[in-house]
Amino acid sequence: MDGKKKSIDVPIEALMLASDYEVDSAERPRSPYPFDSQSDASAAAAAAADAAADSHAAASGHRRQGSDYDNAPPPPYESVDPLALATEHGLELNAAILVEEPRNHQPQQGFLRWCGSFRNEAIAGVDCEMTPFDSVSASAVRRACPDAPTDSSISFVQLNRVRLDPRFRETRSPAPDLTPSQRFGHKTCEIVDGDCKPVAHEHWGKLVGPSRGIQGHHNSCYLDATLFAMFTTVSVFDGVLNRKRNKKKDIPEYEEIQKCLKLNIVNCLREHQFVRADHVIKLREQLDKLGKVPGMLGEEKDPEEFINLLLDHALKHDPYIKLSSNQACHVLQLFVDSSQYDLKLPDTETLLHLTLLQAGLKLTQTPSCLVLQTPRSGKDYKLFDRVVPSTELDISNLLTEHPRQCCVCGKLAELECHDCFLQFQEASKDYTFCKKCFDNNKDHKNPKAQHKTVGIKYPKQVTKKYGKDKPVECPVKMKLFAVVCIHTSHYVCFLRLCQPDNRPAKWLFFDSMADRS
């Protein structure tokens, strides 16, 4: 932030790709002052004036009032009930809140974690994406208030700057005699039987506008965004909706959960383009009863927690991702030791290759769907400033028995050089060679380079088909179809709408809490 331009970037939480946006994760720079409306010059001048005043006061034997306040010992601590103090101010602990910022800055979104009293003033401990401007010294609060949270992600502000986030005000338990229409609106959402196909491209317009998608309720954004990405316009996950129960391996609640997911949510989404919140609550209640992940009814969760609970435990679906280590999973977490590489602006294709190369792993088969969790970023630790989602992913070199192409001559590759991939990160295919091209490469002739290679093994039918002279042209590519993002503890979804005739894809933004004012 330089006083002229601002950018608010959205961290990526998960990418979903299927066989067949630039979203950044940068954090807003923080101002070193409790205000940011001054220019650098005026801020420096103000600091210099304060220093001069302190020097003058010391020379004359007087102290400034501000210095007395800062250095004075805190009054004796009187314990305050955080819950009672929050209730007194119309707030709730752990509720979604907004922190008012000075001047023309947008309020910060976050969660209220603690309330207390500091120097006879009510203060709040808030968990926000970035430290609010003009926050109270955290070290001073923790010294004066023994019960204050010690988590480094907590910032302290005056309690009168905090108010409930209007998008989440409906999370309080309604009166038991209210009907679903009275609780969630009068838009009808009748259950649809049978099988419903994904929304076709000629009907995409029906997905745009108010009362579309999945209606959010009580911290359900992680679930809403994930289900919207999985089922609205693609059928790759439909296998979980139709498999019959196996009495030997499935849980007793299998059919109940599967029926609720299919009839109450997926079919309504595809047929009505709208799912009312009470339909989602029913699924959350069923998942909560399993006891595998506590707090499914109202607590914040992550998409990978929900996917693993639904697909792995509740519906026991065969994992989409199978690795050469005999491990399998529904979500593949991308994790890279960035200390070894200068990755300034990595994309998901580069991170996927590095993740598997570092672990010495391959994919044993082409996944019908590839759900990737990118490295996370936060205000205290950030692996990368930005991660660019690859709209197309070439996984040819990541498959164990797939014929691979020499990056120089195009014939069947025999060697894999990880050092070459690290050197030419922009082209993720440039690390497989036939033996002749590898020996002729100038980098490999340099004795100082010391590139290490790994031999590539193929089934007999592959070597027989291609031999050593036949070109290899059979890339395996996957296309990005959804991005689930998180910003200040709130999940949203960007859905890629592939158009016919190879026209450029369109993107649909979905926020399950967008109807809140």
XYZ file of N, CA and C in Angstrom, residues 113-281:
507
model
N -12.761 -13.520 19.902
C -12.234 -14.631 20.694
C -12.210 -14.355 22.199
N -12.210 -13.065 22.604
C -12.050 -12.764 24.031
C -12.521 -11.342 24.298
N -13.016 -11.094 25.491
C -13.360 -9.747 25.960
C -12.764 -9.547 27.350
N -12.319 -8.337 27.619
C -11.742 -8.056 28.924
C -11.656 -6.567 29.179
N -10.973 -6.211 30.267
C -10.820 -4.809 30.653
C -9.336 -4.501 30.769
N -8.902 -3.425 30.116
C -7.503 -3.007 30.136
C -7.457 -1.505 30.376
N -6.844 -1.114 31.484
C -6.763 0.303 31.887
C -8.156 0.933 31.914
N -9.093 0.200 32.561
C -10.475 0.670 32.750
C -11.214 0.897 31.433
N -10.801 0.176 30.393
C -11.464 0.282 29.094
C -11.762 -1.119 28.583
N -12.971 -1.324 28.052
C -13.362 -2.627 27.516
C -12.645 -2.860 26.200
N -11.975 -4.009 26.096
C -11.255 -4.339 24.878
C -11.671 -5.726 24.406
N -11.363 -6.001 23.165
C -11.733 -7.276 22.556
C -10.507 -7.915 21.925
N -10.401 -9.236 22.055
C -9.389 -10.005 21.350
C -10.004 -10.568 20.087
N -9.531 -10.136 18.923
C -10.145 -10.516 17.652
C -9.145 -11.270 16.791
N -9.655 -12.188 15.998
C -8.839 -12.977 15.072
C -9.197 -12.538 13.658
N -8.363 -11.661 13.091
C -8.602 -11.116 11.758
C -7.477 -11.526 10.824
N -7.736 -11.382 9.528
C -6.725 -11.729 8.534
C -5.493 -10.853 8.682
N -5.701 -9.578 9.018
C -4.600 -8.640 9.202
C -4.818 -7.866 10.495
N -3.743 -7.397 11.073
C -3.844 -6.644 12.317
C -4.597 -5.338 12.084
N -5.676 -5.073 12.840
C -6.416 -3.814 12.651
C -5.543 -2.614 12.969
N -5.828 -1.494 12.303
C -5.119 -0.264 12.598
C -5.459 0.200 14.020
N -4.511 0.887 14.639
C -4.710 1.469 15.968
C -5.105 0.405 16.997
N -4.479 -0.762 16.902
C -4.763 -1.817 17.872
C -3.974 -1.575 19.155
N -4.454 -2.150 20.258
C -3.812 -2.002 21.558
C -2.616 -2.949 21.622
N -1.561 -2.552 22.307
C -0.357 -3.368 22.421
C -0.691 -4.733 23.006
N -0.417 -5.775 22.254
C -0.753 -7.131 22.698
C 0.069 -7.528 23.917
N 1.363 -7.161 23.929
C 2.209 -7.528 25.073
C 1.744 -6.832 26.350
N 1.305 -5.574 26.228
C 0.826 -4.857 27.412
C -0.467 -5.475 27.947
N -1.361 -5.867 27.030
C -2.612 -6.491 27.451
C -2.341 -7.813 28.150
N -1.444 -8.600 27.604
C -1.177 -9.922 28.189
C -0.476 -9.819 29.539
N 0.335 -8.754 29.718
C 0.954 -8.555 31.031
C -0.073 -8.152 32.072
N -1.030 -7.331 31.651
C -2.018 -6.812 32.606
C -3.181 -7.769 32.830
N -3.495 -8.606 31.828
C -4.662 -9.500 31.908
C -4.191 -10.947 31.757
N -4.048 -11.670 32.842
C -3.536 -13.050 32.777
C -4.402 -13.978 31.935
N -5.702 -13.678 31.812
C -6.584 -14.574 31.063
C -6.685 -14.210 29.589
N -5.922 -13.203 29.139
C -5.956 -12.816 27.730
C -5.333 -13.923 26.879
N -5.863 -14.188 25.685
C -5.310 -15.245 24.835
C -3.888 -14.920 24.400
N -3.062 -15.946 24.333
C -1.652 -15.768 23.965
C -1.374 -16.119 22.514
N -2.383 -16.541 21.803
C -2.204 -16.893 20.389
C -1.732 -15.669 19.611
N -0.683 -15.838 18.808
C -0.116 -14.710 18.068
C -1.058 -14.156 17.014
N -2.088 -14.914 16.647
C -3.026 -14.437 15.630
C -4.061 -13.470 16.203
N -4.102 -13.324 17.542
C -5.101 -12.466 18.195
C -4.589 -11.036 18.283
N -5.413 -10.085 17.871
C -5.138 -8.654 18.037
C -6.152 -8.074 19.022
N -5.790 -6.963 19.668
C -6.657 -6.359 20.679
C -7.066 -4.956 20.243
N -8.372 -4.695 20.297
C -8.926 -3.392 19.919
C -9.976 -2.988 20.940
N -10.369 -1.711 20.905
C -11.442 -1.252 21.777
C -12.737 -1.990 21.421
N -13.471 -2.403 22.445
C -14.665 -3.204 22.213
C -15.734 -2.420 21.461
N -15.736 -1.107 21.596
C -16.762 -0.326 20.901
C -16.519 -0.241 19.397
N -15.401 -0.770 18.920
C -15.146 -0.819 17.479
C -15.666 -2.118 16.853
N -16.169 -3.015 17.683
C -16.553 -4.347 17.214
C -18.066 -4.454 17.126
N -18.544 -5.024 16.020
C -19.968 -5.308 15.864
C -20.127 -6.641 15.137
N -21.296 -7.256 15.302
C -21.553 -8.536 14.654
C -21.577 -8.380 13.134
N -21.043 -9.360 12.443
C -21.102 -9.384 10.985
C -22.550 -9.660 10.579
N -23.189 -8.759 9.844
C -24.608 -8.954 9.500
C -24.870 -10.203 8.682
N -23.856 -10.726 7.990
C -24.067 -11.938 7.199
C -24.327 -13.158 8.068
N -23.914 -13.073 9.356
C -24.015 -14.250 10.212
C -24.966 -14.033 11.388
N -25.784 -12.975 11.348
C -26.653 -12.708 12.477
C -27.741 -13.752 12.662
N -28.075 -14.471 11.596
C -29.131 -15.462 11.708
C -28.668 -16.736 12.397
N -27.395 -16.779 12.832
C -26.881 -18.007 13.413
C -27.474 -18.297 14.789
N -28.121 -17.331 15.416
C -28.747 -17.606 16.703
C -29.927 -18.551 16.519
N -30.110 -19.416 17.477
C -31.138 -20.443 17.359
C -32.518 -19.804 17.256
N -33.306 -20.146 16.233
C -34.634 -19.570 16.078
C -35.636 -20.247 16.997
N -36.776 -19.631 17.119
C -37.835 -20.231 17.921
C -38.250 -21.554 17.294
N -38.512 -22.585 18.119
C -38.781 -23.913 17.572
C -40.051 -24.000 16.753
N -40.984 -23.043 16.896
C -42.247 -23.155 16.186
C -42.221 -22.499 14.809
N -41.058 -21.956 14.396
C -40.969 -21.320 13.090
C -40.846 -22.376 12.000
N -41.513 -22.175 10.890
C -41.420 -23.086 9.755
C -40.157 -22.774 8.967
N -39.681 -23.706 8.122
C -38.503 -23.418 7.297
C -38.664 -22.165 6.444
N -39.867 -21.929 5.940
C -40.093 -20.726 5.129
C -39.927 -19.466 5.952
N -40.376 -19.508 7.231
C -40.227 -18.343 8.092
C -38.773 -18.121 8.492
N -38.012 -19.204 8.608
C -36.614 -19.091 9.013
C -35.705 -18.711 7.856
N -35.978 -19.256 6.662
C -35.030 -19.117 5.566
C -35.616 -18.478 4.313
N -36.814 -17.913 4.395
C -37.398 -17.251 3.237
C -38.468 -18.096 2.578
N -39.263 -17.472 1.747
C -40.430 -18.126 1.162
C -40.164 -18.751 -0.201
N -38.921 -18.713 -0.681
C -38.621 -19.358 -1.958
C -38.721 -20.873 -1.776
N -39.533 -21.506 -2.586
C -39.755 -22.948 -2.459
C -38.533 -23.732 -2.914
N -38.362 -24.894 -2.308
C -37.239 -25.760 -2.660
C -37.688 -27.205 -2.452
N -38.532 -27.682 -3.363
C -39.084 -29.022 -3.227
C -38.027 -30.085 -3.550
N -38.087 -31.182 -2.814
C -37.164 -32.290 -3.029
C -37.418 -32.907 -4.399
N -36.347 -33.242 -5.116
C -36.442 -33.787 -6.478
C -35.957 -35.230 -6.467
N -36.810 -36.155 -6.900
C -36.441 -37.571 -6.970
C -35.731 -37.877 -8.288
N -35.139 -39.084 -8.353
C -34.515 -39.538 -9.589
C -33.115 -38.995 -9.782
N -32.663 -39.012 -11.024
C -31.330 -38.528 -11.383
C -31.461 -37.223 -12.162
N -30.688 -36.228 -11.773
C -30.683 -34.929 -12.458
C -29.291 -34.681 -13.028
N -29.248 -34.273 -14.283
C -27.977 -33.983 -14.923
C -27.465 -32.614 -14.489
N -26.151 -32.394 -14.564
C -25.601 -31.070 -14.238
C -26.202 -29.983 -15.113
N -26.135 -28.758 -14.656
C -26.687 -27.624 -15.400
C -25.929 -27.470 -16.715
N -26.640 -27.560 -17.828
C -26.019 -27.460 -19.151
C -25.675 -26.011 -19.482
N -24.792 -25.841 -20.451
C -24.287 -24.487 -20.753
C -25.389 -23.551 -21.216
N -26.444 -24.080 -21.877
C -27.510 -23.188 -22.329
C -28.385 -22.690 -21.179
N -28.212 -23.260 -19.981
C -29.002 -22.839 -18.815
C -28.151 -22.163 -17.746
N -26.928 -21.783 -18.079
C -26.064 -21.152 -17.085
C -26.641 -19.841 -16.566
N -27.409 -19.168 -17.394
C -28.010 -17.898 -16.966
C -28.908 -18.054 -15.757
N -29.456 -19.255 -15.551
C -30.332 -19.479 -14.409
C -29.562 -19.504 -13.083
N -28.244 -19.622 -13.155
C -27.426 -19.657 -11.945
C -27.083 -18.270 -11.435
N -27.408 -17.245 -12.209
C -27.023 -15.879 -11.867
C -28.198 -15.147 -11.243
N -27.927 -14.421 -10.162
C -28.965 -13.623 -9.537
C -29.193 -13.990 -8.088
N -30.131 -13.318 -7.412
C -30.427 -13.618 -6.005
C -31.130 -14.956 -5.864
N -31.028 -15.541 -4.669
C -31.641 -16.843 -4.370
C -31.215 -17.896 -5.381
N -29.920 -17.956 -5.606
C -29.338 -18.953 -6.487
C -28.210 -19.653 -5.721
N -27.941 -20.893 -6.097
C -26.883 -21.631 -5.427
C -27.368 -22.260 -4.137
N -26.528 -22.267 -3.120
C -26.833 -22.880 -1.827
C -26.894 -21.789 -0.773
N -27.986 -21.728 -0.038
C -28.173 -20.694 0.979
C -27.341 -21.013 2.218
N -26.565 -20.044 2.666
C -25.686 -20.251 3.816
C -26.398 -20.069 5.140
N -25.896 -20.754 6.165
C -26.459 -20.637 7.509
C -25.460 -21.177 8.525
N -25.140 -20.360 9.521
C -24.370 -20.783 10.688
C -23.027 -21.420 10.299
N -22.128 -20.600 9.756
C -20.770 -21.034 9.409
C -20.750 -22.195 8.417
N -21.662 -22.179 7.462
C -21.725 -23.274 6.487
C -20.998 -22.956 5.190
N -20.281 -21.825 5.114
C -19.717 -21.394 3.837
C -18.734 -22.415 3.264
N -17.957 -23.092 4.116
C -16.997 -24.085 3.635
C -17.712 -25.232 2.925
N -18.846 -25.639 3.470
C -19.620 -26.737 2.908
C -20.370 -26.288 1.656
N -20.954 -25.095 1.700
C -21.717 -24.570 0.563
C -20.831 -24.416 -0.673
N -19.660 -23.788 -0.495
C -18.763 -23.543 -1.622
C -18.242 -24.852 -2.210
N -17.959 -25.831 -1.345
C -17.430 -27.112 -1.813
C -18.482 -27.891 -2.597
N -19.703 -27.994 -2.068
C -20.768 -28.716 -2.761
C -21.130 -28.034 -4.083
N -21.145 -26.705 -4.094
C -21.452 -25.982 -5.325
C -20.412 -26.296 -6.400
N -19.130 -26.358 -6.010
C -18.071 -26.661 -6.967
C -18.150 -28.102 -7.457
N -18.536 -29.022 -6.581
C -18.516 -30.445 -6.910
C -19.650 -30.881 -7.836
N -20.834 -30.254 -7.716
C -22.009 -30.854 -8.351
C -22.778 -29.963 -9.321
N -22.510 -28.674 -9.382
C -23.373 -27.796 -10.176
C -23.292 -28.068 -11.666
N -22.104 -28.075 -12.235
C -21.978 -28.168 -13.698
C -21.172 -29.378 -14.168
N -20.682 -30.204 -13.247
C -19.904 -31.381 -13.636
C -20.493 -32.621 -12.981
N -20.235 -33.770 -13.591
C -20.777 -35.039 -13.092
C -19.694 -35.963 -12.559
N -18.462 -35.450 -12.407
C -17.348 -36.300 -12.028
C -17.531 -36.924 -10.644
N -18.313 -36.269 -9.770
C -18.543 -36.797 -8.425
C -19.840 -37.592 -8.310
N -20.544 -37.793 -9.416
C -21.861 -38.432 -9.334
C -21.802 -39.889 -8.895
N -20.635 -40.496 -8.948
C -20.514 -41.873 -8.493
C -20.887 -42.053 -7.035
N -20.692 -41.016 -6.226
C -21.023 -41.125 -4.799
C -22.529 -41.095 -4.576
N -23.283 -40.642 -5.581
C -24.732 -40.500 -5.410
C -25.491 -41.778 -5.725
N -24.879 -42.695 -6.446
C -25.632 -43.828 -6.989
C -25.129 -45.201 -6.541
N -23.995 -45.268 -5.866
C -23.492 -46.584 -5.457
C -24.391 -47.199 -4.385
N -24.727 -48.455 -4.574
C -25.570 -49.149 -3.596
C -24.749 -49.531 -2.371
N -25.436 -49.633 -1.260
C -24.767 -49.901 0.011
C -24.188 -51.311 0.046
N -22.947 -51.381 0.521
C -22.274 -52.652 0.760
C -22.364 -52.935 2.259
N -23.133 -53.946 2.625
C -23.393 -54.209 4.044
C -22.116 -54.535 4.818
N -21.109 -55.035 4.122
C -19.896 -55.430 4.819
C -18.997 -54.245 5.158
N -18.931 -53.250 4.273
C -17.981 -52.156 4.505
C -18.634 -50.811 4.818
N -19.916 -50.619 4.460
C -20.550 -49.303 4.650
C -21.158 -49.183 6.039
N -21.246 -47.954 6.516
C -21.834 -47.689 7.827
C -23.358 -47.796 7.742
N -24.049 -48.008 8.858
C -25.511 -48.139 8.824
C -26.217 -46.900 8.285
N -25.628 -45.717 8.486
C -26.257 -44.463 8.057
C -25.985 -44.142 6.588
N -25.349 -45.044 5.863
C -24.910 -44.772 4.488
C -26.063 -44.311 3.595
N -27.137 -45.075 3.534
C -28.240 -44.763 2.618
C -28.935 -43.466 2.997
N -29.051 -43.199 4.297
C -29.701 -41.964 4.747
C -28.901 -40.741 4.315
N -27.583 -40.794 4.483
C -26.726 -39.667 4.106
C -26.687 -39.514 2.587
N -26.556 -40.613 1.869
C -26.518 -40.559 0.407
C -27.818 -39.990 -0.161
N -28.950 -40.416 0.387
C -30.247 -39.936 -0.091
C -30.402 -38.446 0.173
N -29.992 -37.993 1.343
C -30.083 -36.563 1.679
C -29.210 -35.741 0.741
N -27.990 -36.205 0.494
C -27.080 -35.475 -0.389
C -27.649 -35.375 -1.798
N -28.169 -36.490 -2.304
C -28.639 -36.517 -3.681
C -29.957 -35.773 -3.872
N -30.987 -36.110 -3.074
C -32.332 -35.567 -3.289
C -32.481 -34.159 -2.733
N -31.941 -33.914 -1.553
C -32.152 -32.622 -0.888
C -31.224 -31.529 -1.374
N -30.042 -31.913 -1.878
C -29.055 -30.886 -2.226
C -28.710 -30.912 -3.713
N -28.127 -32.009 -4.199
C -27.634 -32.035 -5.577
C -28.765 -31.877 -6.589
N -29.840 -32.652 -6.436
C -30.950 -32.550 -7.390
C -31.625 -31.184 -7.334
N -31.778 -30.632 -6.136
C -32.369 -29.287 -6.013
C -31.474 -28.235 -6.669
N -30.175 -28.389 -6.487
C -29.235 -27.436 -7.080
C -29.307 -27.488 -8.605
N -29.407 -28.682 -9.163
C -29.411 -28.822 -10.614
C -30.776 -28.527 -11.233
N -31.844 -28.829 -10.507
C -33.187 -28.633 -11.047
C -33.717 -27.227 -10.753
N -33.579 -26.760 -9.511
C -34.109 -25.444 -9.114
C -33.037 -24.356 -9.144
N -31.751 -24.754 -9.254
C -30.612 -23.830 -9.127
C -30.610 -23.132 -7.761
N -31.235 -23.771 -6.782
C -31.303 -23.186 -5.438
C -31.492 -24.298 -4.413
N -30.761 -24.199 -3.311
C -30.900 -25.134 -2.193
C -31.108 -24.314 -0.927
N -32.247 -24.481 -0.293
C -32.537 -23.731 0.927
C -31.705 -24.272 2.089
N -31.438 -23.424 3.062
C -30.509 -23.769 4.133
C -30.960 -24.966 4.958
N -32.278 -25.182 5.114
C -32.726 -26.307 5.938
C -32.349 -27.652 5.316
N -32.191 -27.710 3.987
C -31.750 -28.950 3.345
C -30.300 -29.262 3.730
N -29.473 -28.226 3.791
C -28.074 -28.417 4.157
C -27.956 -28.740 5.646
N -28.804 -28.122 6.463
C -28.788 -28.411 7.902
C -29.042 -29.883 8.161
